[in-house]
XYZ file of C-alpha atoms in Angstrom:
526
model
C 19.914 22.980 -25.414
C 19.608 19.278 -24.347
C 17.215 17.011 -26.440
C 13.870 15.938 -24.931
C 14.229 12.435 -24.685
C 10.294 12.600 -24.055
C 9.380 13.681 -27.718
C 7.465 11.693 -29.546
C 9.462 11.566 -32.717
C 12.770 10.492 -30.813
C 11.320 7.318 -29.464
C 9.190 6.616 -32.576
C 13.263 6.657 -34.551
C 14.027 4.516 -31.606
C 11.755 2.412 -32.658
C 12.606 2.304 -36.174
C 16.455 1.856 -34.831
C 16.159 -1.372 -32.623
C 15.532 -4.314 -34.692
C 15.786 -6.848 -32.080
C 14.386 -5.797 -28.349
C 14.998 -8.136 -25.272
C 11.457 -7.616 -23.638
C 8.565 -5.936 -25.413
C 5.412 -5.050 -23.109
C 1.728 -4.758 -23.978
C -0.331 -2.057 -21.943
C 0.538 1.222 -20.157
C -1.209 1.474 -16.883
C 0.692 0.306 -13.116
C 1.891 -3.096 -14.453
C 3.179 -2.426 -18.094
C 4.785 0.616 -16.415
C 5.861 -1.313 -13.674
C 7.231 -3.439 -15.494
C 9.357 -1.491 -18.407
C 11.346 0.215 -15.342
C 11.950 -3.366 -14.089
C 13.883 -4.294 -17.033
C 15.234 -1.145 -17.955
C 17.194 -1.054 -14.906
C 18.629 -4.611 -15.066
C 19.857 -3.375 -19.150
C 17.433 -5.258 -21.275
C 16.634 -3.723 -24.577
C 12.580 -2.291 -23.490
C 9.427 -1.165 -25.833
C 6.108 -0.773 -24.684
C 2.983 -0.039 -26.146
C -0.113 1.418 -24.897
C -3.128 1.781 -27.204
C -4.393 4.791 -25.846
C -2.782 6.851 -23.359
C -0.798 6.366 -19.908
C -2.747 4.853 -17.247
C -6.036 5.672 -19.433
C -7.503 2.414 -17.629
C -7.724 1.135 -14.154
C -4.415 2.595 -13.284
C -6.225 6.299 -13.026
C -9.447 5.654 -10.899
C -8.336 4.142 -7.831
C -9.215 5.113 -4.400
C -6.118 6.728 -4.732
C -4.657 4.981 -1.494
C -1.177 3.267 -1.087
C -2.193 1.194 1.396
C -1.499 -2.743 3.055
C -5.451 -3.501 2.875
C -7.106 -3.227 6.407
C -9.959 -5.691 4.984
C -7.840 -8.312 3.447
C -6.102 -8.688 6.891
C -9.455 -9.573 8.424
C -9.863 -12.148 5.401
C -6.985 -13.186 7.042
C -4.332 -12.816 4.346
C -1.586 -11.876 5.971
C 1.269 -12.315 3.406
C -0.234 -10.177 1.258
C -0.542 -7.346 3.576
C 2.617 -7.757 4.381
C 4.295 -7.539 0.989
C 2.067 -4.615 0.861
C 2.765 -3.073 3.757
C 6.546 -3.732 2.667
C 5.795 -2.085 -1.080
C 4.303 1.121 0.709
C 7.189 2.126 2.747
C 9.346 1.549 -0.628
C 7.244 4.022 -2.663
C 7.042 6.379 -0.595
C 10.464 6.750 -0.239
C 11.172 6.300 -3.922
C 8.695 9.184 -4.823
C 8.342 10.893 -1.763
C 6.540 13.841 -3.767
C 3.754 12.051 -4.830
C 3.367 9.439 -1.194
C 1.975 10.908 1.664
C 1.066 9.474 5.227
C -2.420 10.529 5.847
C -3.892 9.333 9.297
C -7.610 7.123 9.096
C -9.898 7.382 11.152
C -11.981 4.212 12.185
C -15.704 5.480 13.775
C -17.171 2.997 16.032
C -21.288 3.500 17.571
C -20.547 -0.484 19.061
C -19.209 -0.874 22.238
C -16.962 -3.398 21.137
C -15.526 -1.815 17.997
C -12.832 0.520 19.585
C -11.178 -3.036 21.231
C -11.750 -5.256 18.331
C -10.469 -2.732 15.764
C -7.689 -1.949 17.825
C -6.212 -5.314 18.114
C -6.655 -5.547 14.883
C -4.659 -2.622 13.582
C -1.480 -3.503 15.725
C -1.384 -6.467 14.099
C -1.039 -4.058 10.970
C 1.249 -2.194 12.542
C 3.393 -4.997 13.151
C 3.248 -6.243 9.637
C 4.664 -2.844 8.489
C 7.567 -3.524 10.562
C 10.508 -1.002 9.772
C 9.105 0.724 7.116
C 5.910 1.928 9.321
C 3.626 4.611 8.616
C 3.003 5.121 12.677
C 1.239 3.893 15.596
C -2.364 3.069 15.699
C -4.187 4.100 18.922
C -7.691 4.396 19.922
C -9.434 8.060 20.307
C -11.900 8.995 22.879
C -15.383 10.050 21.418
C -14.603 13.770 22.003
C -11.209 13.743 20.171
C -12.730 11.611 17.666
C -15.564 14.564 17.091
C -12.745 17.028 17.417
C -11.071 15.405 14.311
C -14.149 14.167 12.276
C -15.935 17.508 12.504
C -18.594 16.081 10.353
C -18.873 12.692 11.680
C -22.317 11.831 13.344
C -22.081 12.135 17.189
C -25.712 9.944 17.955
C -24.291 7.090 19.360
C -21.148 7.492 18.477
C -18.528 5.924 21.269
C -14.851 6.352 20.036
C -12.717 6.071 16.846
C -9.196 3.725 16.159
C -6.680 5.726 13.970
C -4.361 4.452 11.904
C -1.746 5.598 9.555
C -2.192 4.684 5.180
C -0.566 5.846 1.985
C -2.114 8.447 -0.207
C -1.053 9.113 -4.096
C -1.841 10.362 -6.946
C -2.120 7.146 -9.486
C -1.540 8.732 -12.815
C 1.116 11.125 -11.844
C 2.556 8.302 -10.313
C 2.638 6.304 -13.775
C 3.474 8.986 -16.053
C 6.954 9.690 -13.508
C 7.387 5.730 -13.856
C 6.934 6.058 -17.924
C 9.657 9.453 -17.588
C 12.230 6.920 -15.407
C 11.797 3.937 -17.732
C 12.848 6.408 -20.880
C 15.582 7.547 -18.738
C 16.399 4.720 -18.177
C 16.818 3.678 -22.226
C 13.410 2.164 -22.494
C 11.299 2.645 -25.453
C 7.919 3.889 -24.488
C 5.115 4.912 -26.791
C 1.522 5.822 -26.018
C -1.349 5.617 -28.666
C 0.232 2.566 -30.612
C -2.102 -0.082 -30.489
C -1.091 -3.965 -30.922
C -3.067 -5.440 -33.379
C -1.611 -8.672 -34.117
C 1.461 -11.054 -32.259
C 3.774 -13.084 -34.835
C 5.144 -15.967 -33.850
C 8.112 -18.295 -35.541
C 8.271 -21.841 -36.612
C 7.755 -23.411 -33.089
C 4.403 -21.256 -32.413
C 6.366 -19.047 -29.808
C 5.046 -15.242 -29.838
C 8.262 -13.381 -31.145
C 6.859 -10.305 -31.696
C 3.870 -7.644 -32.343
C 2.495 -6.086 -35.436
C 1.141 -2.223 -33.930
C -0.341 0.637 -35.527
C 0.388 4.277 -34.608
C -3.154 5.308 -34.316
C -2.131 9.237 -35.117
C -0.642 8.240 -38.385
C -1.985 4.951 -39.176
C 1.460 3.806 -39.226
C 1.837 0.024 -38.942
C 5.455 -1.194 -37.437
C 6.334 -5.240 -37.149
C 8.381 -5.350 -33.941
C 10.785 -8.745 -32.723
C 11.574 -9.139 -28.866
C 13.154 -12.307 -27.285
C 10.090 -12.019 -25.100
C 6.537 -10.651 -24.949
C 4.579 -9.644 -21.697
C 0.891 -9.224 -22.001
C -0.214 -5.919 -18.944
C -3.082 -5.142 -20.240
C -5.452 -4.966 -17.477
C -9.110 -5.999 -18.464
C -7.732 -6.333 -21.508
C -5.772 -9.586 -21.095
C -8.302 -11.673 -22.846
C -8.317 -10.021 -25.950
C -4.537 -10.865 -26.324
C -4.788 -14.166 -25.073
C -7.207 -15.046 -27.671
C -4.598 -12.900 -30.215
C -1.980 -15.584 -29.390
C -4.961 -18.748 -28.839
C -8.595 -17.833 -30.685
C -9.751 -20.842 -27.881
C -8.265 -19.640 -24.851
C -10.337 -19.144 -21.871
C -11.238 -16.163 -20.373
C -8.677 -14.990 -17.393
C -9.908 -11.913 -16.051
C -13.736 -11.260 -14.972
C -13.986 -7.328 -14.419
C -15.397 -6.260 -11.241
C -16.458 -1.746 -11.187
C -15.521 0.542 -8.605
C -16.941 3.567 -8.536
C -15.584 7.147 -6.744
C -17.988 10.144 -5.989
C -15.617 13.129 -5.582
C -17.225 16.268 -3.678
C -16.215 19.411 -1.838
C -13.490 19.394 1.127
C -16.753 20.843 3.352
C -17.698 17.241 4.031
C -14.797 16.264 5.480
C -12.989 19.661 6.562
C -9.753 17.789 8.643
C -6.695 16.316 8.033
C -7.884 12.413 8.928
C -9.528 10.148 6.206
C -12.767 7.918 7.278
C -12.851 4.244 6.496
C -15.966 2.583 7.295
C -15.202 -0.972 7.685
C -18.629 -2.670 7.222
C -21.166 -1.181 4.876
C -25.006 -2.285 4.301
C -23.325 -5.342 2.345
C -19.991 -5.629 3.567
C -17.840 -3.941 1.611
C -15.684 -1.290 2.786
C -16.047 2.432 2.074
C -13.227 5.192 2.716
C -13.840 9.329 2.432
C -10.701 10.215 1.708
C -9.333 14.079 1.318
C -7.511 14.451 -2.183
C -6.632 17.544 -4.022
C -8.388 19.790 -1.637
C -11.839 17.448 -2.386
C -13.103 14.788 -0.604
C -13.523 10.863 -2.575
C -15.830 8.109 -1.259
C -15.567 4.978 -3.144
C -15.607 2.623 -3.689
C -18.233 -0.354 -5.013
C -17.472 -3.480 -6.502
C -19.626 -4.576 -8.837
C -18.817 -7.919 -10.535
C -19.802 -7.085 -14.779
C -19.853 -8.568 -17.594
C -18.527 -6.947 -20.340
C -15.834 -4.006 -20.150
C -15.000 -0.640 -21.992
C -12.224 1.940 -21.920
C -14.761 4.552 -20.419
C -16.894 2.540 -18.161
C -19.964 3.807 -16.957
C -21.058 4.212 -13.198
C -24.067 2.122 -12.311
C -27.018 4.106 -10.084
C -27.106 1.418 -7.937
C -23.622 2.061 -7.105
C -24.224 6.089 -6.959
C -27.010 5.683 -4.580
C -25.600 3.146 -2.350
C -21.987 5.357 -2.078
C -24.492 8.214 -0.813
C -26.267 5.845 1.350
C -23.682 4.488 3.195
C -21.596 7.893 3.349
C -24.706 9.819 4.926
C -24.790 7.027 7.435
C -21.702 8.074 8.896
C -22.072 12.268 8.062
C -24.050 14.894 10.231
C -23.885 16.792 6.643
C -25.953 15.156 4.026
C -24.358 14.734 0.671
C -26.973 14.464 -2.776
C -26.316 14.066 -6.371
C -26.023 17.973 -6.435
C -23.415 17.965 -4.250
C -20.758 15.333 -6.801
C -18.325 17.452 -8.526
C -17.272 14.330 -10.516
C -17.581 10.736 -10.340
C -15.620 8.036 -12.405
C -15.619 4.654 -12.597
C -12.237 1.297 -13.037
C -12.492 -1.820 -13.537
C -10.386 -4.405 -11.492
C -9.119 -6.968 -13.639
C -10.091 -9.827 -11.270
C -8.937 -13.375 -11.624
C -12.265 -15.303 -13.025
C -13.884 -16.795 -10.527
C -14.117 -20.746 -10.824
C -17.943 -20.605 -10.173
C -20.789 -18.337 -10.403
C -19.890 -16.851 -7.262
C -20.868 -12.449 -7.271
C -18.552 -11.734 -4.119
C -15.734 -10.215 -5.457
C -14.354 -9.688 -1.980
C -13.592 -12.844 -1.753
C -11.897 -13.476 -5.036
C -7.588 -13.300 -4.993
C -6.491 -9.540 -4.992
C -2.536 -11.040 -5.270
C -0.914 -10.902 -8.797
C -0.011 -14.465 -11.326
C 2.420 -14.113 -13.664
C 1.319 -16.632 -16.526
C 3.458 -18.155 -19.132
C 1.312 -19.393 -22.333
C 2.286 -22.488 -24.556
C 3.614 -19.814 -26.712
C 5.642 -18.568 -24.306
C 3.675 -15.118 -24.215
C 3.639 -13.691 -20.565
C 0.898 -12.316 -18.979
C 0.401 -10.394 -15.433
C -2.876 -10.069 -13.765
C -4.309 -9.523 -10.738
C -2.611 -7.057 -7.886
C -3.135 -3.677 -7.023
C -1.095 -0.029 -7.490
C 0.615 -0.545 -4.114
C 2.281 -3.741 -5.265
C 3.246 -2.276 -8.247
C 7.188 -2.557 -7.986
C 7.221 -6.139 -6.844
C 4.309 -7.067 -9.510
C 6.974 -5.640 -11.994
C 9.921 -7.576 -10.536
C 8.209 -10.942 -10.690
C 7.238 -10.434 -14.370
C 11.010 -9.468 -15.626
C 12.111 -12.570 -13.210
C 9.921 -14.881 -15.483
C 10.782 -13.350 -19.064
C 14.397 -13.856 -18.011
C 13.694 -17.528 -17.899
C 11.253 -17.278 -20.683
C 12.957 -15.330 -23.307
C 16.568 -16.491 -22.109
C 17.843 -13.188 -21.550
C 21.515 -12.501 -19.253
C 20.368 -13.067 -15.395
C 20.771 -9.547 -13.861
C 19.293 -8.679 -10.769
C 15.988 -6.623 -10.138
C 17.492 -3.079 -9.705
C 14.381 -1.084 -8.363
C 14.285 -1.202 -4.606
C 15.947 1.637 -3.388
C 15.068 3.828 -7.167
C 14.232 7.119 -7.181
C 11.363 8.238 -9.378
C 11.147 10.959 -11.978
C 10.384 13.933 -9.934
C 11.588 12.766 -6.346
C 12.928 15.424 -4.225
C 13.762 15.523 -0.786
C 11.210 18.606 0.110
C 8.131 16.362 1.394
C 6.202 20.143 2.139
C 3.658 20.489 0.165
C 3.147 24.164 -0.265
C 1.142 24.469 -3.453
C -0.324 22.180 -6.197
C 2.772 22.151 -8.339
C 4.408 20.170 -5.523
C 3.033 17.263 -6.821
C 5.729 17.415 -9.564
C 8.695 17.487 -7.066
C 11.817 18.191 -8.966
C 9.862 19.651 -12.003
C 8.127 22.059 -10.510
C 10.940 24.449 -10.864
C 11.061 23.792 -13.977
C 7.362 24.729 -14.453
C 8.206 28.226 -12.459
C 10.796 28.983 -14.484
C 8.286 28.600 -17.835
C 5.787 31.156 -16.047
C 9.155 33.630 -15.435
C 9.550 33.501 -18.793
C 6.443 33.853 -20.015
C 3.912 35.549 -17.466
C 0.922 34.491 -19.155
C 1.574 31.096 -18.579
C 0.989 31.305 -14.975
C -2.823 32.202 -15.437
C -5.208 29.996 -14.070
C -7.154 27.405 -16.584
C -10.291 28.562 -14.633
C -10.933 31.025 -11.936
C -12.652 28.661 -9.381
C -9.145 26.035 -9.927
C -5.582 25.902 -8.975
C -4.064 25.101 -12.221
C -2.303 26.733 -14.726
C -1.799 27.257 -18.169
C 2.252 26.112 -18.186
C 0.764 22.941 -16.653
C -0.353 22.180 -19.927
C 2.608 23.052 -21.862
C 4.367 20.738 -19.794
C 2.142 17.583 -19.954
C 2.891 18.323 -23.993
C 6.374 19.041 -23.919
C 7.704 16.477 -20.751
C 4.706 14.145 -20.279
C 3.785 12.696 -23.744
C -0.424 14.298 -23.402
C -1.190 14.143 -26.890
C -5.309 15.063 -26.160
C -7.164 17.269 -23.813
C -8.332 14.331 -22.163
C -4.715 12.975 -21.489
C -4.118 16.611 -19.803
C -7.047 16.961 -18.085
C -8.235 13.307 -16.799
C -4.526 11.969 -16.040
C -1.908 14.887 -15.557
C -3.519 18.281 -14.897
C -6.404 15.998 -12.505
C -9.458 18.366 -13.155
C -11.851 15.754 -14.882
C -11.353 13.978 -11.669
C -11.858 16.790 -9.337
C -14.833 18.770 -11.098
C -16.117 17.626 -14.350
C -18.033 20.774 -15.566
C -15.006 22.687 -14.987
C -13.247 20.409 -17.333
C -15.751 20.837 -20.215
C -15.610 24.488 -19.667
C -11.941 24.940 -20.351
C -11.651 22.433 -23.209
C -11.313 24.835 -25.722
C -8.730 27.036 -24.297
C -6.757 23.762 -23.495
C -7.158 22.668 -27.137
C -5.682 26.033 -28.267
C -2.357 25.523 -25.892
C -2.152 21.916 -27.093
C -2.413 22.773 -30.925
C 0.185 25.548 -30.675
C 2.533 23.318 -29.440
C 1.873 20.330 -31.527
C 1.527 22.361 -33.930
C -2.069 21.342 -35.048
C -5.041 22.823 -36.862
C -8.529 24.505 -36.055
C -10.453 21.040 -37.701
C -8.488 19.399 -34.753
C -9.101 21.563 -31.842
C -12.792 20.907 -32.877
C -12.784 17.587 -32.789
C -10.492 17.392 -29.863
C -13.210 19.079 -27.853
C -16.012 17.240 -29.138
C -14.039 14.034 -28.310
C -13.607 15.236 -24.745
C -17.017 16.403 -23.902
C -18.251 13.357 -24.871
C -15.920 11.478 -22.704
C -16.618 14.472 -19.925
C -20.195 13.535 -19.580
C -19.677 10.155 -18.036
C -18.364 12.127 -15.268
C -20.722 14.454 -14.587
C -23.603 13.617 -12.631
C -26.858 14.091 -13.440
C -29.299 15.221 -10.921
């Protein structure tokens, strides 16, 4: 039988093995990920370390869009939507299991809008040059009816479509994490950095971290030190300077996720001008329907952030403007809440709109690295950009970036999707042939669901879950698609867990206790 490069124990004697790593990264979600496949590839000795889990953060509760921006062109950045633009067509042909096209659908009740948006969205087309999605072209009102069978017709006078990117964020990290340990990388979740050492000219040489399952503590050297941690930035920049100024200001986005009934076709809806200007998509996902998403400058951030009712109530507000079917609070399956890691704004400015949405790579005094700012889409180049920089930094062999043309963990030429499982491209087989094996594997985790039970085994054994949370929130997706659902089949997803980490009954309770608790900032209260 081959070894499972993927087990926890192999990379944790990895980890004991390496004395001396060319790049070590801080933080698992799109960036830290991002970024350990960058320098994998070009050959550099790789560790990272994420405190919790995988894409535990922002890099699980996007909109869930691979996309070039539509509003950032009308702010009239244009090289950003083109690099964007540019990053989309590479991911989707790098994991072409987990990248759709899905066709948006602008409404327009102004005589003016089909014209103005239209322009508009061939300059978009433009920017996506070879790697393009497909035309945009304005829709008459009765085919725009005909494909927004829930969109309100009083008033209405046409549509514009327009073709975006849709993913699924944390599948799409954990198959980056798989590549980058293909790859040789080091890559361990729940080890938490608690302290950077530094030698006798101040520079940051290297982390103290604690494995947070054993209470473990590991001193680890690298020839350079990247800081991806998201919101989190600031607590490592004050780790490496207690009077360094804050970087990041958080900003919340919030996603209401309800049943496919609201928006029965194929076409998304983005609504380019809200009651205060943001912009607001409905989006089809995973047989349900998302609208999100609000952006809420804050002040203070957390690893489960709450969503605000100002920011409930003005996603059902706006949404119902635009729907001949009325969504309430009864009608949210879930709702969950990420927090952008915005540059801080130089003044006391709240528009958050308006605030940089491209990435900095930063070098400290210390040389310590940090990457802020940008956005899942961007991910690759984001990545490419940081390695380029601790190349310089930590004086490491020039190699070239080696990720353009990559395949993913998981890619397969098959784009169909025929069933859930397709979402793991290559391993789905491998999942079908579990179930053959062992029947009872293929029964659903819950009658009203798709999933199954071998999913589970499979997060455990191939995708480094350690929790219930880690199956359900970010590889099995049913936190994110109906909350009570989740809570109801904690326990039996404890019980597959502990079997095959081979825990005990004190853990499965605490495991589910843990999770419901978690759970409940997704449910919504009516």
């Amino acid at each position: 039988m081959t070894k499972n490069i993927f087990k926890r124990e192999a990379l944790i004697a990895q980890l004991q093995q390496e004395k001396n790593w060319d790049v070590l990264i801080i933080g698992g979600g799109a960036s830290g990920l991002g970024a350990a496949l960058d320098s994998a590839t070009r050959g550099y000795k790789t560790v990272l370390f994420e405190q919790i889990d995988y894409a535990k953060g922002t890099s699980s509760r996007s909109t869930k869009l691979v996309h070039g921006g539509v509003r950032y062109l009308a702010q009239g950045n244009v090289d950003l939507v083109r690099e964007a633009l540019h990053e989309r067509g590479l991911l989707a042909k790098n994991a072409p299991h987990l990248v759709s096209n899905l066709s948006f659908i602008i409404p327009n009740y102004k005589w003016w809008g089909t014209p103005f948006y239209t322009i508009g969205l061939k300059v978009y087309d433009i920017l996506s040059g070879r790697l393009s999605f497909g035309k945009s072209f304005s829709l008459s009102r009765k085919k725009t009816i005909q494909k927004l069978k829930t969109i309100k017709t009083d008033g209405l006078k046409g549509g514009v479509l327009y073709h975006d990117g849709q993913f699924d964020d944390s599948r799409l990290a954990i198959n980056i994490a798989q590549t980058a340990i293909e790859k040789g990388a080091t890559l361990l979740n729940y080890f938490k950095v608690i302290k950077l050492t530094k030698n006798t000219n101040g520079n940051t040489n290297g982390v103290v971290v604690l494995d947070t399952e054993t209470n473990t503590e590991y001193t680890v050297f690298a020839k350079t030190i990247i800081n991806a941690t998201g919101v989190f930035t600031d607590e490592i920049l004050k780790m490496d300077d207690a009077a360094s100024k804050n970087l990041v200001r958080p900003s919340q986005g919030i996603h209401l996720v309800v049943d496919r009934s609201f928006l029965p076709g194929n076409e998304a809806i983005m609504i380019p001008k809200t009651t205060d200007g943001r912009v607001l998509f409905l989006v089809p996902w995973h047989s349900r329907v998302i609208l999100g998403t609000t952006d809420t400058l804050i002040d203070s951030h957390s690893l489960e952030p709450k969503p605000l009712e100002e920011e409930i109530d003005f996603i059902l507000a706006n949404a119902n403007e635009y729907l001949n079917k009325n969504v309430s609070r009864e009608d949210v399956l879930s709702m969950y809440s990420g927090l952008r890691p915005l540059a801080a704004p130089k003044d006391k400015s709240e528009k958050t709109k308006e605030i940089s949405r491209s990435h900095k790579v930063l070098v400290s005094d210390s040389k310590l690295i940090t990457i802020t700012g940008g956005k899942w889409t961007t991910y690759r180049r984001m990545a490419q950009d940081t390695i380029d920089k601790a190349i310089q930094v930590g004086q490491l062999t020039k190699r070239p970036c080696a990720t353009k043309d990559l395949q993913l963990h998981g890619a397969t030429l098959n784009k169909e999707i025929i069933n859930h499982l397709s979402f793991y491209g290559s391993d789905q087989d491998s999942i079908l042939k579990m179930v053959k094996h062992n029947p009872t594997l293929g029964e659903k985790l819950h009658p009203n669901l798709e999933f199954v039970k071998a999913e589970v085994v499979w997060a455990v054994k191939n995708e480094m879950a350690r929790t219930i949370e880690d199956v359900l929130a970010r590889r099995v997706r049913v936190l994110f698609l109906d909350a009570k659902a989740a809570i109801k089949i904690a326990p039996l997803v404890a019980d597959i867990i502990a079997k095959e980490l081979n825990k005990d009954d004190a853990w499965k309770q605490n495991q589910i206790e843990s999770f419901r608790k978690v759970a409940d900032v997704y449910v919504l209260k009516h």
